[in-house]
Coordinates of C-alpha atoms and ligand atoms in Angstrom, one line a residue:
X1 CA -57.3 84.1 34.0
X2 CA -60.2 85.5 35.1
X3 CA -62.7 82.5 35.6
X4 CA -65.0 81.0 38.5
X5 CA -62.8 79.3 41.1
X6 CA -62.7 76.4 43.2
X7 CA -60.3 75.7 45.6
X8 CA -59.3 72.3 46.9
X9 CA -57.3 72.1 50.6
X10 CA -55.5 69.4 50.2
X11 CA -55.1 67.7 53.6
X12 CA -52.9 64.8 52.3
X13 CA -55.0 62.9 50.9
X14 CA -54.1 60.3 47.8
X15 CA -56.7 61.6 45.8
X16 CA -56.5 65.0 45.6
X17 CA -55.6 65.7 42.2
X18 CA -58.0 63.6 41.2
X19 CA -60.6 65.7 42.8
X20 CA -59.3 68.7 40.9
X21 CA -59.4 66.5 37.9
X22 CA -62.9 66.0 38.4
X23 CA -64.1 69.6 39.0
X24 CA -62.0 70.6 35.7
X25 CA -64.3 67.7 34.1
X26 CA -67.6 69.7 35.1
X27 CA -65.7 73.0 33.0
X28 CA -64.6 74.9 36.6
X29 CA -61.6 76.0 37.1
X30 CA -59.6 74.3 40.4
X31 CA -56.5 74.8 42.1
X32 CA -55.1 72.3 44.9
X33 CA -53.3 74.4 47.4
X34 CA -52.0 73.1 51.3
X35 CA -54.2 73.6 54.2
X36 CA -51.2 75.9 55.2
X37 CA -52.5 78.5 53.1
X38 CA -52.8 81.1 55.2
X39 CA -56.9 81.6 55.3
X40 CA -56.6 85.3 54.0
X41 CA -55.1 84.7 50.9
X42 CA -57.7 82.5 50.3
X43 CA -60.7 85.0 51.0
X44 CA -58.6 87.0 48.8
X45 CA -59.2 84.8 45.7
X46 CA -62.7 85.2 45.7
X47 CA -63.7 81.4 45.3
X48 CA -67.0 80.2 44.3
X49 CA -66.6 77.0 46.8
X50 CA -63.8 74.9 48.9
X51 CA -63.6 71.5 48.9
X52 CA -61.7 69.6 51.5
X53 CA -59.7 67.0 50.5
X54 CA -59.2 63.4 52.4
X55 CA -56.2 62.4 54.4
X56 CA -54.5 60.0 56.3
X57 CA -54.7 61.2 59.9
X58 CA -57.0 61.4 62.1
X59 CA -58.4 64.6 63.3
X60 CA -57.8 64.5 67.3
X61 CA -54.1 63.5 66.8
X62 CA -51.6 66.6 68.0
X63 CA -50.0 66.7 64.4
X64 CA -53.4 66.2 62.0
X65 CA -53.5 68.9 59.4
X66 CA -56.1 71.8 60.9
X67 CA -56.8 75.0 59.3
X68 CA -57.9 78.0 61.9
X69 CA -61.6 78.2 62.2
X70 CA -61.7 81.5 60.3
X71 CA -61.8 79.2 56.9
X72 CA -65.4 78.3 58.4
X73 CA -66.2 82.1 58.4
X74 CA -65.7 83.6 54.8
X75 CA -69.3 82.8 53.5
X76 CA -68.2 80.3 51.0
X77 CA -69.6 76.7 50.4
X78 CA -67.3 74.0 51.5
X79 CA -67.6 70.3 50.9
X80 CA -65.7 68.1 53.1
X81 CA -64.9 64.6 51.5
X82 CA -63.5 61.7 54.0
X83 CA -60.9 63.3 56.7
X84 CA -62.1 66.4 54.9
X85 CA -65.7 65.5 56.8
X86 CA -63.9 64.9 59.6
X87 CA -61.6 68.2 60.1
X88 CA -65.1 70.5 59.4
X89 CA -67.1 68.3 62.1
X90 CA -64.6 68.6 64.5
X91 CA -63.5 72.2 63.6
X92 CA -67.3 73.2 64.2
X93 CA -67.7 71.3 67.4
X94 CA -68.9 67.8 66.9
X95 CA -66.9 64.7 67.9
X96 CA -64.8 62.5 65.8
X97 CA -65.2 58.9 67.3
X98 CA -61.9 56.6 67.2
X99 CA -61.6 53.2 64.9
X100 CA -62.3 50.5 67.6
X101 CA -63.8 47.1 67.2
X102 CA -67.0 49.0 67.6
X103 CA -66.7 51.7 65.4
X104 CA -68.0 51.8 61.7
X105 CA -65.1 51.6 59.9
X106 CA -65.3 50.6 56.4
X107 CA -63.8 50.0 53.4
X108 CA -64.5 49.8 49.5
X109 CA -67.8 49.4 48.1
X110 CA -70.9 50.5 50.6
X111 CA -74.6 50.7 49.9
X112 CA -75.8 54.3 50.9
X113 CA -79.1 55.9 50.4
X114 CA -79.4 59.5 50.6
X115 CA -81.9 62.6 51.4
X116 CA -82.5 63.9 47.8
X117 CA -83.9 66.8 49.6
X118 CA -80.4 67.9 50.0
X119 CA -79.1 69.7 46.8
X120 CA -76.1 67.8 46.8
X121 CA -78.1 64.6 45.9
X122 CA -81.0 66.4 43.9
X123 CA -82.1 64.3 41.0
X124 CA -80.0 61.4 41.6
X125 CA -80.6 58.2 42.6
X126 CA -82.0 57.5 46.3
X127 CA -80.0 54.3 47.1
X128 CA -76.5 54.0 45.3
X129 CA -72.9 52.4 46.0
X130 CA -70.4 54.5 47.4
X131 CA -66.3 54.3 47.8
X132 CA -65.3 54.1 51.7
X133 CA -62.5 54.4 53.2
X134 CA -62.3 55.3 57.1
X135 CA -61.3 54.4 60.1
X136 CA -62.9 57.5 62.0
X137 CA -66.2 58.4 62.5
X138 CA -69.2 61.0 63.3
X139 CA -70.2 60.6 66.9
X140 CA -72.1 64.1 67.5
X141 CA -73.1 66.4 64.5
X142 CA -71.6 70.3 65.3
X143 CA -74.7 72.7 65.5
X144 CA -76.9 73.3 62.5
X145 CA -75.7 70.0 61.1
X146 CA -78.2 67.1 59.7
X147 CA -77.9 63.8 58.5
X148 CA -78.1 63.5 54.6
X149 CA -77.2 59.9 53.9
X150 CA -76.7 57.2 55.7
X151 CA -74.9 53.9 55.5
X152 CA -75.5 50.4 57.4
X153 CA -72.7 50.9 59.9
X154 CA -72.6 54.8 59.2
X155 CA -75.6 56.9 60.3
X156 CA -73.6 60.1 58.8
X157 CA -72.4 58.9 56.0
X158 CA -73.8 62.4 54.5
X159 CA -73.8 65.5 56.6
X160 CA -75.7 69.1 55.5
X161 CA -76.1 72.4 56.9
X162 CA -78.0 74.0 54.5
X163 CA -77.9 77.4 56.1
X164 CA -73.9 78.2 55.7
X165 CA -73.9 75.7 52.5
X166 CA -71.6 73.7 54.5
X167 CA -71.9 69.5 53.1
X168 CA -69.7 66.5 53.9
X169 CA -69.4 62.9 52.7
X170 CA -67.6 60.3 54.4
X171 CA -67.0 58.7 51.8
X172 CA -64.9 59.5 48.3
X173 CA -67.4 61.2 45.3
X174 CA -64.0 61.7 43.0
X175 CA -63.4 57.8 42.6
X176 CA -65.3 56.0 39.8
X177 CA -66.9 53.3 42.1
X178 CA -68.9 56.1 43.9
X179 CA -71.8 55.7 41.6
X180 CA -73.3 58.6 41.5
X181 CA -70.4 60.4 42.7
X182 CA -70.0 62.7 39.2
X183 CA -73.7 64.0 39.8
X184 CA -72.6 64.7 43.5
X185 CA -69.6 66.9 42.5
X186 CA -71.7 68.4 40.2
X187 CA -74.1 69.3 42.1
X188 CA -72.4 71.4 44.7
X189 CA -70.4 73.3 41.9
X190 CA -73.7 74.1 40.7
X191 CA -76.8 74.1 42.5
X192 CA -74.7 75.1 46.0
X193 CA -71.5 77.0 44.4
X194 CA -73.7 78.7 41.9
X195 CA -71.5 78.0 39.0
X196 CA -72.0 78.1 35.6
X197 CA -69.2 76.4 34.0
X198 CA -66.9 78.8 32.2
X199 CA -63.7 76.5 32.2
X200 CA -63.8 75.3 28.5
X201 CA -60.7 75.1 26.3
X202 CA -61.5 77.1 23.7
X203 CA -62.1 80.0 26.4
X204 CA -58.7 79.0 27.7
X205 CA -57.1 79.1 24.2
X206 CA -58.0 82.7 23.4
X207 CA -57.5 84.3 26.9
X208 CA -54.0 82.3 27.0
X209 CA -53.0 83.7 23.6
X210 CA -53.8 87.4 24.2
X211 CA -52.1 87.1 27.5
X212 CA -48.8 85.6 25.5
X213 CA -49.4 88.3 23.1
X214 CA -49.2 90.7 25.3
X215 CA -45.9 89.3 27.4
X216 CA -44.0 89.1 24.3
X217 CA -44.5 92.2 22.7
X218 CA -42.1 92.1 19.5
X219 CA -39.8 89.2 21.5
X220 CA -38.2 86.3 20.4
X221 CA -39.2 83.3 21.9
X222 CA -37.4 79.8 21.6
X223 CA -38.9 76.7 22.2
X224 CA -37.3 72.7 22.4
X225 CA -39.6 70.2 21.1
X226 CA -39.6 66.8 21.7
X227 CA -42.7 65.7 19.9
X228 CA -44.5 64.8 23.1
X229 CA -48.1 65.8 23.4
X230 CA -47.0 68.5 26.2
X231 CA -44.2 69.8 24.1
X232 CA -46.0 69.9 20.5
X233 CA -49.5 71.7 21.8
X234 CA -47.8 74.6 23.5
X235 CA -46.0 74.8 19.9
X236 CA -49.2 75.1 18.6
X237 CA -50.3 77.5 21.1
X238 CA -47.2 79.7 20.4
X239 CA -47.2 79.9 17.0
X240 CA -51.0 81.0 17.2
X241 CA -49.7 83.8 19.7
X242 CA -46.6 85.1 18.2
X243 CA -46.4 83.3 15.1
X244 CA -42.8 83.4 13.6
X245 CA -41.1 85.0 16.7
X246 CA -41.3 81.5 17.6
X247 CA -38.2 79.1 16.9
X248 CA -39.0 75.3 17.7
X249 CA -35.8 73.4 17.8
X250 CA -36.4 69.9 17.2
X251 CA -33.7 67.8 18.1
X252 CA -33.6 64.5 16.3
X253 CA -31.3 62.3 18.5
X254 CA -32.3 58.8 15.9
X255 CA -33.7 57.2 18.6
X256 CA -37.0 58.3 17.5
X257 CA -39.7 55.3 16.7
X258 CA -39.9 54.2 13.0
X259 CA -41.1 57.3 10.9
X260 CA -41.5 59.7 14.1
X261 CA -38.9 62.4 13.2
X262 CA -40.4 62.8 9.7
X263 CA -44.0 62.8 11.6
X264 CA -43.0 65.4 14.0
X265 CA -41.7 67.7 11.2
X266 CA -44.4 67.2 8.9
X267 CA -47.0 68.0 11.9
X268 CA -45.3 71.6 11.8
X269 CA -44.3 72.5 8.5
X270 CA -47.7 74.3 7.6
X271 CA -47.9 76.2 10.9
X272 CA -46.0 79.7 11.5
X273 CA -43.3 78.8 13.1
X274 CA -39.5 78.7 12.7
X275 CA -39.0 74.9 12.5
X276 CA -35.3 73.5 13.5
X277 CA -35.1 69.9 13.0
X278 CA -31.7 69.0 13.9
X279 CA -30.5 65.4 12.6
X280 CA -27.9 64.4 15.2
X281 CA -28.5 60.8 15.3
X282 CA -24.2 60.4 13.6
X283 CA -23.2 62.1 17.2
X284 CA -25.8 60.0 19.6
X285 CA -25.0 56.8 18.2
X286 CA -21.4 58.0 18.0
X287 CA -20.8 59.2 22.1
X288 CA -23.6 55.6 22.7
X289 CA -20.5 53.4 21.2
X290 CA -19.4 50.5 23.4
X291 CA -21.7 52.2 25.9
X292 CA -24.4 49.1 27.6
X293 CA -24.6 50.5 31.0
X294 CA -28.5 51.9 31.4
X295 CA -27.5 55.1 33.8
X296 CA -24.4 56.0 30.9
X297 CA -27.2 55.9 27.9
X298 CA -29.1 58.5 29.7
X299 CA -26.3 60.5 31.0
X300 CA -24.5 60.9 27.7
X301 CA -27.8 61.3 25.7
X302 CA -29.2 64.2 28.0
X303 CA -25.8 66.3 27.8
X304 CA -25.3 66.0 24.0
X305 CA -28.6 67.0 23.9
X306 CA -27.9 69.9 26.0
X307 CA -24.7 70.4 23.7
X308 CA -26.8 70.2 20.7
X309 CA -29.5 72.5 21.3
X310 CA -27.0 75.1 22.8
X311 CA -25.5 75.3 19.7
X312 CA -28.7 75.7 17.9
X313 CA -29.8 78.5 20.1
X314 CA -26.5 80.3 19.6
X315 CA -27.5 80.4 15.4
X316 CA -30.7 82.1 16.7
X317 CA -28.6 84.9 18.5
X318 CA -30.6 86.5 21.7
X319 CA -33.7 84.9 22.8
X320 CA -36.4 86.6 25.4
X321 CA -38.5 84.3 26.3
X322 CA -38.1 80.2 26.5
X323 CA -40.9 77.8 26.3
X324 CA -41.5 74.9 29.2
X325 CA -43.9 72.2 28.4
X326 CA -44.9 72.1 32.8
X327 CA -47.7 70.9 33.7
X328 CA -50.8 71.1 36.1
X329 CA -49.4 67.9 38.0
X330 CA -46.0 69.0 38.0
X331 CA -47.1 72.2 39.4
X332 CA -49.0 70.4 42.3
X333 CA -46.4 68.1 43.1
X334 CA -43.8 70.1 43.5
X335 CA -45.5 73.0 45.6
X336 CA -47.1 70.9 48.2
X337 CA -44.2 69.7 49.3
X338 CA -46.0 66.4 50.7
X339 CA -45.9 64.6 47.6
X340 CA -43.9 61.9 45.9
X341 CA -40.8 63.6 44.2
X342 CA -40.6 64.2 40.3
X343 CA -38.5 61.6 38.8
X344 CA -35.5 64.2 38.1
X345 CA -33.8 61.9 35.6
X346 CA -37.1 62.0 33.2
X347 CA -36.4 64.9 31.2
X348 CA -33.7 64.9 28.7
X349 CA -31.3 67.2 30.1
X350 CA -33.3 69.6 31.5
X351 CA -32.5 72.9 29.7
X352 CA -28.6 74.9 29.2
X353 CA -28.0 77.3 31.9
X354 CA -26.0 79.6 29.0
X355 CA -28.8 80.2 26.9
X356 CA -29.5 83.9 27.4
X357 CA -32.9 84.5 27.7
X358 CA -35.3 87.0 30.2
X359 CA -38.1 84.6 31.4
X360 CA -39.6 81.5 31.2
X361 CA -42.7 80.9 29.9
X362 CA -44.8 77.7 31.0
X363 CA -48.4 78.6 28.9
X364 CA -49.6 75.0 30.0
X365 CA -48.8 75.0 33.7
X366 CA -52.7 75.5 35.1
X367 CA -53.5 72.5 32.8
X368 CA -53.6 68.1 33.3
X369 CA -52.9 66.1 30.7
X370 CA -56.6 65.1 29.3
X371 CA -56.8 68.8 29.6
X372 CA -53.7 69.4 27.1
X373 CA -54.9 67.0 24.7
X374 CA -58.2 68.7 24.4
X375 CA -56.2 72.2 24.1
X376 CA -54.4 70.5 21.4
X377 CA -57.4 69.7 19.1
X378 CA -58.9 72.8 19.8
X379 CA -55.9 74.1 18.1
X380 CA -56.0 71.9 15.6
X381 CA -53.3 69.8 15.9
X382 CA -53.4 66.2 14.1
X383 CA -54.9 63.2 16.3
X384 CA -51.6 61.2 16.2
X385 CA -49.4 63.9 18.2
X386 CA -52.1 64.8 20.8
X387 CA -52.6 61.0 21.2
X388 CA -49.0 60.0 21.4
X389 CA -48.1 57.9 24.3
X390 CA -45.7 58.7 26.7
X391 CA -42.3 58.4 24.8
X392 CA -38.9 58.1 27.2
X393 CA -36.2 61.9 26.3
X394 CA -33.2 59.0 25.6
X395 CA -35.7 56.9 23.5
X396 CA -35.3 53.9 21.7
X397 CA -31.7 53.8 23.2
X398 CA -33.1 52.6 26.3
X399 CA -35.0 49.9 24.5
X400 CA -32.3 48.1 23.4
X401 CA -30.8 46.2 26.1
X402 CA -27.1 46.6 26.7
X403 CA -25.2 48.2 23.4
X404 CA -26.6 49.8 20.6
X405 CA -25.7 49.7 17.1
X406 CA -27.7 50.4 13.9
X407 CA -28.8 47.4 13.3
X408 CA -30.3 46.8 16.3
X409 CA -31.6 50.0 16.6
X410 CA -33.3 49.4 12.9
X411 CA -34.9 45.9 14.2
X412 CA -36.4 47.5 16.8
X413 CA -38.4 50.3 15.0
X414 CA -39.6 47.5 12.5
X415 CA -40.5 45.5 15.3
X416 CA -42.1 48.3 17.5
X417 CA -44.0 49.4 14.3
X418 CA -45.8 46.4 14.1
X419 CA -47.0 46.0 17.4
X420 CA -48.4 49.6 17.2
X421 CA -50.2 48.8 14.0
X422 CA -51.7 45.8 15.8
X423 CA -52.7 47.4 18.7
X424 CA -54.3 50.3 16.5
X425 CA -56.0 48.2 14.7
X426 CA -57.3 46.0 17.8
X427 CA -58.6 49.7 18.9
X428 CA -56.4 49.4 21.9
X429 CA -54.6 52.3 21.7
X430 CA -56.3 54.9 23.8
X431 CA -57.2 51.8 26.1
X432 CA -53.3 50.8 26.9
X433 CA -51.8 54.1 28.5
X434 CA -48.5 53.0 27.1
X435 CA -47.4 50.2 24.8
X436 CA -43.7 49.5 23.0
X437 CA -41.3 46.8 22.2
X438 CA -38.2 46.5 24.0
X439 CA -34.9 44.6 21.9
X440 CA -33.3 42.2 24.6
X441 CA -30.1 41.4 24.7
X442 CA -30.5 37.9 25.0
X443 CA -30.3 35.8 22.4
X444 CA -32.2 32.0 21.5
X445 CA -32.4 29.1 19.3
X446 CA -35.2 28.7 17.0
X447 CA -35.9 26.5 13.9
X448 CA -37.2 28.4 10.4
X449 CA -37.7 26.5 7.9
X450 CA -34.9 23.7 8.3
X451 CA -32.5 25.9 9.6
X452 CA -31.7 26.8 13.2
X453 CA -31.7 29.9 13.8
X454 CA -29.9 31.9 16.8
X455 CA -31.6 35.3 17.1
X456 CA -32.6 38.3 19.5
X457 CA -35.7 37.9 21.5
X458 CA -38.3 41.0 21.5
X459 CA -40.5 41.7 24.7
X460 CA -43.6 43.2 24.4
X461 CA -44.7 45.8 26.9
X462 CA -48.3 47.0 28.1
X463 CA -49.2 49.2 30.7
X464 CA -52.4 50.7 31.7
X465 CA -51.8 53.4 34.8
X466 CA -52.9 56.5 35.1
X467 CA -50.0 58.5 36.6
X468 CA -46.9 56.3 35.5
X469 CA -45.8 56.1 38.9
X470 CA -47.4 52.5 39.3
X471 CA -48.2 50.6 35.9
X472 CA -50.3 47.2 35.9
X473 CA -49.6 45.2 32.9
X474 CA -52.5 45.4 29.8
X475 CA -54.3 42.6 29.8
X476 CA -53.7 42.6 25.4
X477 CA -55.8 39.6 24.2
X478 CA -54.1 36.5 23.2
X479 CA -55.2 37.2 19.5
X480 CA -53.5 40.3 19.2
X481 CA -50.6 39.1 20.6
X482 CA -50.2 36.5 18.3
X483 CA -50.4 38.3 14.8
X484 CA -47.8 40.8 16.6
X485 CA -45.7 37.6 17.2
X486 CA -46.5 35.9 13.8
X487 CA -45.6 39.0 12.1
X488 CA -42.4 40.4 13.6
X489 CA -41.0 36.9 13.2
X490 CA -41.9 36.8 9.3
X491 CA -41.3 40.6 8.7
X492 CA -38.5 41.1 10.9
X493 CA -34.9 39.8 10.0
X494 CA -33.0 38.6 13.9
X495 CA -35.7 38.1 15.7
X496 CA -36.7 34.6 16.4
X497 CA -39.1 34.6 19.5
X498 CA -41.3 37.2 20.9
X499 CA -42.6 37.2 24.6
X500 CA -45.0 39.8 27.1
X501 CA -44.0 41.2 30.1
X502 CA -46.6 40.0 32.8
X503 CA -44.9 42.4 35.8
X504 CA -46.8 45.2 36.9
X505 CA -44.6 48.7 38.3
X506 CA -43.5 47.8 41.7
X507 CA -41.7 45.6 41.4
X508 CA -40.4 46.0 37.9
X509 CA -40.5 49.7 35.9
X510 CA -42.9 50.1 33.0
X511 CA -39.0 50.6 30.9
X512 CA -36.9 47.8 30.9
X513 CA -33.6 50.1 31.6
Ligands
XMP1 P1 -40.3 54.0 34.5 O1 -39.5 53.1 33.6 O2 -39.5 54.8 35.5 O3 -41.1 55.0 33.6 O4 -41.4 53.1 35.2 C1 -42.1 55.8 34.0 C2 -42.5 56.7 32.8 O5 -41.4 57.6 32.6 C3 -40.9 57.4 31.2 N1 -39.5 57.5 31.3 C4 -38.8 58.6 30.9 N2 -39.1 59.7 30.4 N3 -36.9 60.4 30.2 C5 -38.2 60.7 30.0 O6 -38.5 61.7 29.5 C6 -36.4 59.3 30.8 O7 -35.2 59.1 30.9 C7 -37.4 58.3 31.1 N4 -37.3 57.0 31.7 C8 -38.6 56.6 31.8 C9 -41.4 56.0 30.8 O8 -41.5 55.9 29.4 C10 -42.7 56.0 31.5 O9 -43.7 56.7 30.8

């Protein structure tokens, strides 16, 4: 890739891939990488501008996160957000105050006004709310540093040195409540980076296809799909690069929502790619018998599928190259270090050691998620598969409480179905990050008709969150709670009484096993 660069040094800080999210939002091209990085690999990149994330130390401590003062001498713009400030005022000889009763610590929403002089606040609005969140504070401005906004209790809530383009904020442009916070960003990738904005999908779609093109030669490339947005758009992207070198195996373990296999398949058939669908759902449900215990399902389901698609890769013969859906936040999270682990037990399987293949190819690993999605029209896939909510490897199996049996497992996708519809047809669905029915294993009395019946009851799950790892429930209106519940208990057979999970993620999980 040969586009314009920003680089954000992350110092810790909770919000630094949402920084990079927001600089990818304004069509520039961002990496996060540790403030270890040593400062001449980073010359070496050529960036167009730094940006220094937050973080929660505090710059005079023995162990706070510094980079050597040579970062402050490669004639780059650098915007320093919160501890980001911080580190730059102290790195360039001001002083950092400590949090005492006295000092201007704040929190959450703060009026600011600002020098629109400054090209960092050119053209927006003079007096506008802003997202705090510090302890610390400017006592003394370093040399060549001026004030450029200012706050009630904090008389640098702004800094500027116009002369080595060097600007800070105390407080956090990236987060929604920061007003103006988008025209900030935007403004130093701009006017002070000099950018122009060439970080557009489309660009990314040809340059990545060549590039595949030209790795694979005349290889053959394999590729499991699960019918996930991640897995289905670097399909797409594949098959636009090599075409029918490309095997997609597509294994169908049944515990697929209502319809989803045939959807997945159908999605594909036109393109130019070796489609596998592999209907194993005899041998899941088969090893699942007598099996209740949560850890088992997912256990058993991720090595048949390991089993399964082994075999499949075998028919193919020698492979060069296998497909990984990774992604930008995968990639970030596991090279700092500092951040939370990957949930290991989330993908199916992972992938067979014994399938005998040269390298790995990862085509969407410089890309988030809103990112993918946007790859995936560009490439024309259909608006249900680059919309699809996340969807669990072992599936429905882990929707159905305790054992599973074909019956059950046939209730449920009638019963998820409908909530789906509804929430569709509420317009909910790009609202509620993730939405599904779960099958309890409990069981109720209920009167229809004259009769009393003694029947499963169905939860209803909502979620909004933006990176799974905390959930709050979806506030889903009463309304459209109620034709779900009038109409799974008219239009589904053995289910008597519906109910919504009101627990956010901690202290429950967004699945119920
Ligand atoms: P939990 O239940 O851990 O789920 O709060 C967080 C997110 O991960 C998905 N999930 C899984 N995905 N294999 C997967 O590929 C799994 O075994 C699995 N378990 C949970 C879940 O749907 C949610 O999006």
């Amino acid at each position: 890739m040969d586009n314009e660069l920003i680089l954000v040094i992350d110092f810790g800080g909770q919000y630094n891939q949402l920084i990079a999210r927001r600089v990818r939002e304004h069509n520039i091209y961002c990496e996060v990488i540790s403030y270890k990085t040593p400062v001449e690999e980073i010359k070496e990149r050529n960036p167009k501008g730094i940006i220094f994330t937050g973080g929660p130390n505090s710059v005079y401590l023995g162990d706070a996160p510094r980079m050597p003062k040579e970062i402050f001498e490669i004639g780059v713009p650098i915007l320093g957000i919160c501890y980001g400030i911080h580190f730059m005022v102290y790195g360039l000889g001001g002083i950092i105050g400590k949090a005492n009763e006295n000092a201007a610590a704040e929190f959450g929403r703060t009026d600011c006004e600002f020098d629109l002089s400054c090209p960092v606040f050119e053209g927006l609005k003079e007096k506008s709310v802003v997202w705090m969140s510090h302890n610390d504070y400017i006592e003394k401005l370093p040399e060549g540093f001026k004030a450029a906004g200012h706050s009630d209790k904090c008389p640098f809530a702004a800094i500027a040195d116009d002369t080595r383009k060097f600007y800070g904020v105390q407080f956090h442009p990236e987060v929604n409540h920061t007003e103006e916070g988008k025209g900030m960003l935007g403004n130093f990738l701009y006017k002070v980076c000099g950018c122009k904005g060439d970080w557009t999908m489309s660009n990314y779609a040809k340059t990545a296809i060549a590039q595949i093109r030209e790795k694979v030669g005349s290889g053959k490339v394999l590729l499991a799909l699960s019918g996930g947005v991640d897995s289905s758009v670097a399909c797409a992207l594949l098959s636009k690069a090599v075409g029918d070198q490309l095997t997609c195996v597509f294994v169908d373990h049944g515990f697929m929502r209502k319809n989803e296999g045939d959807e997945v398949e159908a999605a594909f058939r036109d393109w130019n790619v070796n489609f596998v669908r592999v209907d194993a759902s005899d041998r899941f449900i088969g090893k699942l018998e007598g099996v209740s215990d949560p850890e088992t399902k997912r256990k058993t389901i991720g090595e048949e599928f390991i089993r399964v698609f082994e075999e499949e890769a075998k028919k193919i013969g020698k492979v060069d190259y296998l497909v990984q859906g990774t992604i930008y936040p995968d990639v970030i999270e596991s090279g700092l270090g500092d951040a939370a682990v990957i949930k290991s037990h989330h993908n199916v399987g992972g992938l067979p050691d014994c399938v005998d293949f040269k390298e790995i190819i990862e085509p969407l690993r410089l890309l988030f998620k809103d990112e993918v999605r946007k790859l995936g029209t560009e490439l024309g896939l259909a608006d249900y598969l680059v919309w699809r909510q996340p969807f669990p490897g072992p599936g429905l199996a882990i929707r159905i409480m305790g054992e599973i049996t074909r019956e059950k497992l046939a209730i449920l996708q009638d019963a998820d179905l409908i909530f789906r519809e509804e929430i569709a047809a509420a317009g909910l669905d790009r609202s509620i990050n993730q939405y599904f029915a779960v099958l309890t294993n409990m069981r109720s009395v209920g009167v229809m008709g004259d009769d009393r019946t003694y029947d499963y009851a169905l939860a209803l799950r909502g979620v909004t969150t933006t990176d799974f790892m905390t959930a709050d429930f979806a506030r889903i209106p009463y309304e459209v709670l109620e034709k779900v519940s009038v109409r799974v208990v008219n239009e589904v057979k053995h289910i008597n009484r519906v109910v919504y999970d009101v627990t956010s993620k901690p202290p429950a999980t967004i699945e119920f096993e």
